[in-house]
Short mmCIF file of C-alpha atoms in Angstrom, two decimals:
data_model
loop_
_atom_site.label_atom_id
_atom_site.label_comp_id
_atom_site.label_asym_id
_atom_site.label_seq_id
_atom_site.Cartn_x
_atom_site.Cartn_y
_atom_site.Cartn_z
CA UNK A 717 -51.73 73.68 -52.52
CA UNK A 718 -52.95 76.89 -54.15
CA UNK A 719 -55.57 76.43 -56.58
CA UNK A 720 -57.62 78.83 -58.83
CA UNK A 721 -60.58 77.64 -60.88
CA UNK A 722 -62.14 79.79 -63.38
CA UNK A 723 -65.66 79.27 -64.80
CA UNK A 724 -68.38 81.12 -66.78
CA UNK A 725 -66.75 81.46 -70.15
CA UNK A 726 -68.59 80.79 -73.39
CA UNK A 727 -69.90 82.14 -76.69
CA UNK A 728 -71.59 85.47 -76.43
CA UNK A 729 -72.87 87.99 -79.11
CA UNK A 730 -71.27 91.51 -79.37
CA UNK A 731 -72.84 93.93 -76.96
CA UNK A 732 -74.06 91.22 -74.47
CA UNK A 733 -72.61 90.48 -70.98
CA UNK A 734 -70.85 87.58 -69.20
CA UNK A 735 -69.59 87.10 -65.63
CA UNK A 736 -66.55 85.00 -64.95
CA UNK A 737 -65.88 83.50 -61.64
CA UNK A 738 -62.67 82.22 -60.00
CA UNK A 739 -62.77 80.10 -56.87
CA UNK A 740 -59.70 79.96 -54.72
CA UNK A 741 -58.48 77.25 -52.37
CA UNK A 742 -55.36 76.30 -50.50
CA UNK A 743 -54.53 79.77 -49.16
CA UNK A 744 -55.92 82.59 -47.13
CA UNK A 745 -57.89 84.38 -49.91
CA UNK A 746 -58.60 87.54 -48.12
CA UNK A 747 -54.86 88.20 -47.73
CA UNK A 748 -54.10 88.63 -51.34
CA UNK A 749 -54.95 90.91 -54.13
CA UNK A 750 -56.44 89.26 -57.14
CA UNK A 751 -56.28 89.97 -60.94
CA UNK A 752 -57.65 89.01 -64.27
CA UNK A 753 -55.31 88.54 -67.26
CA UNK A 754 -56.37 87.59 -70.85
CA UNK A 755 -54.72 86.12 -73.91
CA UNK A 756 -56.25 86.42 -77.34
CA UNK A 757 -55.88 83.47 -79.50
CA UNK A 758 -52.22 83.04 -80.67
CA UNK A 759 -51.33 86.42 -78.89
CA UNK A 760 -49.50 87.61 -75.94
CA UNK A 761 -50.68 88.28 -72.32
CA UNK A 762 -52.76 91.31 -71.47
CA UNK A 763 -53.37 92.52 -67.87
CA UNK A 764 -57.11 93.33 -67.50
CA UNK A 765 -58.04 94.24 -63.91
CA UNK A 766 -56.87 94.06 -60.36
CA UNK A 767 -58.47 94.31 -56.84
CA UNK A 768 -57.13 94.75 -53.33
CA UNK A 769 -57.53 92.08 -50.68
CA UNK A 770 -60.57 93.78 -49.20
CA UNK A 771 -62.12 95.02 -52.35
CA UNK A 772 -61.57 98.70 -51.53
CA UNK A 773 -59.24 99.54 -54.68
CA UNK A 774 -59.55 98.33 -58.18
CA UNK A 775 -57.72 99.19 -61.45
CA UNK A 776 -58.37 98.47 -65.16
CA UNK A 777 -56.72 98.35 -68.43
CA UNK A 778 -57.82 101.16 -70.72
CA UNK A 779 -59.18 98.61 -73.18
CA UNK A 780 -61.80 97.55 -70.76
CA UNK A 781 -62.34 100.47 -68.52
CA UNK A 782 -65.98 101.51 -68.10
CA UNK A 783 -67.09 98.11 -69.45
CA UNK A 784 -65.62 95.47 -67.07
CA UNK A 785 -65.91 95.24 -63.26
CA UNK A 786 -63.82 93.11 -60.89
CA UNK A 787 -65.20 92.14 -57.42
CA UNK A 788 -64.72 89.62 -54.84
CA UNK A 789 -66.70 87.66 -52.01
CA UNK A 790 -64.16 86.88 -49.48
CA UNK A 791 -66.71 84.78 -47.61
CA UNK A 792 -66.80 82.48 -50.69
CA UNK A 793 -63.15 82.76 -51.72
CA UNK A 794 -64.19 83.94 -55.01
CA UNK A 795 -63.28 86.81 -57.44
CA UNK A 796 -65.51 87.75 -60.27
CA UNK A 797 -65.18 89.71 -63.61
CA UNK A 798 -68.35 91.23 -64.91
CA UNK A 799 -67.97 91.98 -68.61
CA UNK A 800 -70.42 94.26 -70.19
CA UNK A 801 -70.76 95.63 -73.82
CA UNK A 802 -68.53 92.86 -75.09
CA UNK A 803 -66.67 93.33 -78.37
CA UNK A 804 -65.15 90.84 -80.77
CA UNK A 805 -61.73 91.92 -79.64
CA UNK A 806 -62.55 90.70 -76.20
CA UNK A 807 -62.24 87.10 -77.33
CA UNK A 808 -59.62 85.58 -75.28
CA UNK A 809 -58.70 83.03 -72.48
CA UNK A 810 -59.24 84.82 -69.27
CA UNK A 811 -56.97 83.85 -66.46
CA UNK A 812 -57.42 84.77 -62.70
CA UNK A 813 -54.08 85.28 -60.94
CA UNK A 814 -53.09 85.79 -57.40
CA UNK A 815 -51.07 88.88 -56.36
CA UNK A 816 -48.01 88.09 -54.04
CA UNK A 817 -49.26 90.73 -51.69
CA UNK A 818 -52.74 92.27 -50.49
CA UNK A 819 -52.07 95.49 -52.48
CA UNK A 820 -51.59 95.20 -56.11
CA UNK A 821 -49.77 95.71 -58.22
CA UNK A 822 -46.97 93.32 -57.54
CA UNK A 823 -46.48 89.92 -59.37
CA UNK A 824 -48.70 86.99 -60.15
CA UNK A 825 -47.51 84.02 -58.29
CA UNK A 826 -50.26 81.67 -59.06
CA UNK A 827 -52.68 81.34 -62.01
CA UNK A 828 -55.85 79.45 -62.86
CA UNK A 829 -56.09 77.32 -65.84
CA UNK A 830 -58.14 79.95 -67.80
CA UNK A 831 -61.72 80.26 -69.21
CA UNK A 832 -62.31 80.88 -72.89
CA UNK A 833 -64.52 83.84 -73.85
CA UNK A 834 -65.64 84.01 -77.53
CA UNK A 835 -67.41 87.06 -78.69
CA UNK A 836 -69.06 86.36 -82.08
CA UNK A 837 -72.20 86.94 -83.94
CA UNK B 1193 -46.57 104.26 -70.41
CA UNK B 1194 -43.53 102.14 -70.18
CA UNK B 1195 -42.96 99.76 -73.09
CA UNK B 1196 -41.10 96.66 -72.58
CA UNK B 1197 -39.38 95.14 -75.66
CA UNK B 1198 -38.24 91.58 -75.82
CA UNK B 1199 -35.57 90.16 -78.05
CA UNK B 1200 -35.14 88.05 -79.90
CA UNK B 1201 -38.64 87.06 -80.78
CA UNK B 1202 -37.57 83.44 -81.38
CA UNK B 1203 -34.51 81.67 -80.04
CA UNK B 1204 -33.56 78.43 -81.63
CA UNK B 1205 -31.34 76.25 -79.39
CA UNK B 1206 -30.62 72.69 -78.44
CA UNK B 1207 -31.07 70.94 -75.14
CA UNK B 1208 -27.87 71.62 -73.02
CA UNK B 1209 -27.29 74.95 -74.56
CA UNK B 1210 -27.30 78.35 -72.73
CA UNK B 1211 -30.27 80.71 -73.40
CA UNK B 1212 -30.01 84.32 -73.05
CA UNK B 1213 -33.24 86.45 -73.27
CA UNK B 1214 -33.41 90.23 -73.18
CA UNK B 1215 -36.13 92.68 -71.98
CA UNK B 1216 -35.63 96.29 -72.50
CA UNK B 1217 -37.71 99.08 -70.89
CA UNK B 1218 -38.52 102.29 -72.45
CA UNK B 1219 -37.52 104.14 -69.18
CA UNK B 1220 -36.08 103.03 -65.83
CA UNK B 1221 -38.07 100.61 -63.86
CA UNK B 1222 -35.60 100.08 -61.07
CA UNK B 1223 -35.54 96.29 -60.44
CA UNK B 1224 -39.43 95.90 -60.83
CA UNK B 1225 -39.44 93.15 -63.34
CA UNK B 1226 -40.69 89.66 -63.41
CA UNK B 1227 -40.26 86.86 -66.00
CA UNK B 1228 -43.01 84.32 -66.68
CA UNK B 1229 -42.88 81.00 -68.71
CA UNK B 1230 -45.81 79.74 -70.73
CA UNK B 1231 -46.01 76.35 -72.21
CA UNK B 1232 -48.67 75.64 -74.98
CA UNK B 1233 -52.11 75.00 -73.57
CA UNK B 1234 -50.98 75.98 -70.00
CA UNK B 1235 -51.23 79.08 -67.86
CA UNK B 1236 -48.16 81.16 -67.27
CA UNK B 1237 -45.89 80.42 -64.36
CA UNK B 1238 -43.85 83.10 -62.38
CA UNK B 1239 -40.14 82.39 -62.73
CA UNK B 1240 -38.32 85.49 -61.59
CA UNK B 1241 -39.44 88.61 -59.63
CA UNK B 1242 -37.65 91.81 -58.55
CA UNK B 1243 -35.32 91.16 -61.54
CA UNK B 1244 -33.22 88.53 -59.98
CA UNK B 1245 -35.11 86.59 -57.35
CA UNK B 1246 -36.35 82.97 -58.20
CA UNK B 1247 -39.91 82.18 -57.26
CA UNK B 1248 -40.70 79.24 -55.23
CA UNK B 1249 -39.79 75.85 -56.83
CA UNK B 1250 -38.02 77.15 -59.84
CA UNK B 1251 -34.85 75.42 -60.68
CA UNK B 1252 -31.40 77.12 -60.23
CA UNK B 1253 -30.63 77.01 -63.93
CA UNK B 1254 -33.02 79.95 -64.31
CA UNK B 1255 -31.38 83.24 -63.38
CA UNK B 1256 -32.38 86.89 -63.81
CA UNK B 1257 -30.24 90.04 -63.78
CA UNK B 1258 -30.60 93.72 -64.55
CA UNK B 1259 -31.51 97.07 -63.34
CA UNK B 1260 -32.98 100.29 -64.69
CA UNK B 1261 -33.78 99.55 -68.39
CA UNK B 1262 -31.94 96.41 -69.39
CA UNK B 1263 -32.79 92.87 -68.14
CA UNK B 1264 -31.75 89.37 -68.92
CA UNK B 1265 -33.36 86.05 -68.21
CA UNK B 1266 -30.63 83.16 -68.52
CA UNK B 1267 -31.28 79.55 -68.64
CA UNK B 1268 -27.80 78.02 -68.02
CA UNK B 1269 -28.40 74.65 -69.70
CA UNK B 1270 -31.81 74.14 -71.52
CA UNK B 1271 -33.86 71.06 -70.40
CA UNK B 1272 -36.36 69.66 -72.84
CA UNK B 1273 -39.22 71.09 -70.68
CA UNK B 1274 -37.86 74.64 -70.95
CA UNK B 1275 -38.92 75.01 -74.59
CA UNK B 1276 -41.70 77.69 -74.10
CA UNK B 1277 -42.68 81.32 -74.53
CA UNK B 1278 -41.13 83.63 -71.90
CA UNK B 1279 -42.70 87.09 -71.08
CA UNK B 1280 -41.25 89.92 -69.02
CA UNK B 1281 -43.60 92.46 -67.13
CA UNK B 1282 -42.72 95.53 -65.04
CA UNK B 1283 -45.44 94.73 -62.46
CA UNK B 1284 -48.84 93.21 -62.27
CA UNK B 1285 -50.89 96.22 -63.74
CA UNK B 1286 -48.42 97.06 -66.48
CA UNK B 1287 -48.24 95.66 -70.03
CA UNK B 1288 -46.18 92.53 -70.72
CA UNK B 1289 -43.39 92.40 -73.15
CA UNK B 1290 -44.18 90.70 -76.45
CA UNK B 1291 -42.49 87.43 -75.47
CA UNK B 1292 -39.58 85.31 -76.63
CA UNK B 1293 -40.26 81.80 -77.92
CA UNK B 1294 -37.42 79.34 -77.22
CA UNK B 1295 -37.66 76.60 -79.59
CA UNK B 1296 -35.74 73.42 -80.44
#
């Protein structure tokens, strides 16, 4: 079965960096686009970033553009989110999600369990 | 940017009742709409894609309809496990609607 497992969350000070990882299993990872979606405490869902199946094209929400970078290692079935210059408002649970096709954007058909990032001094 | 407005914000119903959730787009999005369900402490789950197609494993009591700017998610007869928050979204790289909480 499809499984997505995030890691790398934690507490970090404003202005610092953090890298999230998401390990995929149960499907052909290199055949799907991947995304990161976040949810601030008690709030709704916000799409953060997406990446094509081969890593050749990426997209970002305006709120993170220039600070966050999505990447993938298809040899390790892993997608990453490098988060720099973190702000208090980046505090959220970060989910990785699989796109139904190799070429985002489409729909998220599988989600990880989430990784909590808390930005606080 | 296309804005999705969901209504009502909260829907109070009893098990066995029919639920009708609305999602309105600020301009036409053809049939490019998905519905997700999220229960407390859990990740969202895809219910409906392309406005009316049920995702794999989704019970037949869930149905979606609409085209252009007006979309509806209908739960024909609420089961206890259906009480959750429901989000609509045009497609993956676009904003979600604000959500509708279906409560007992």
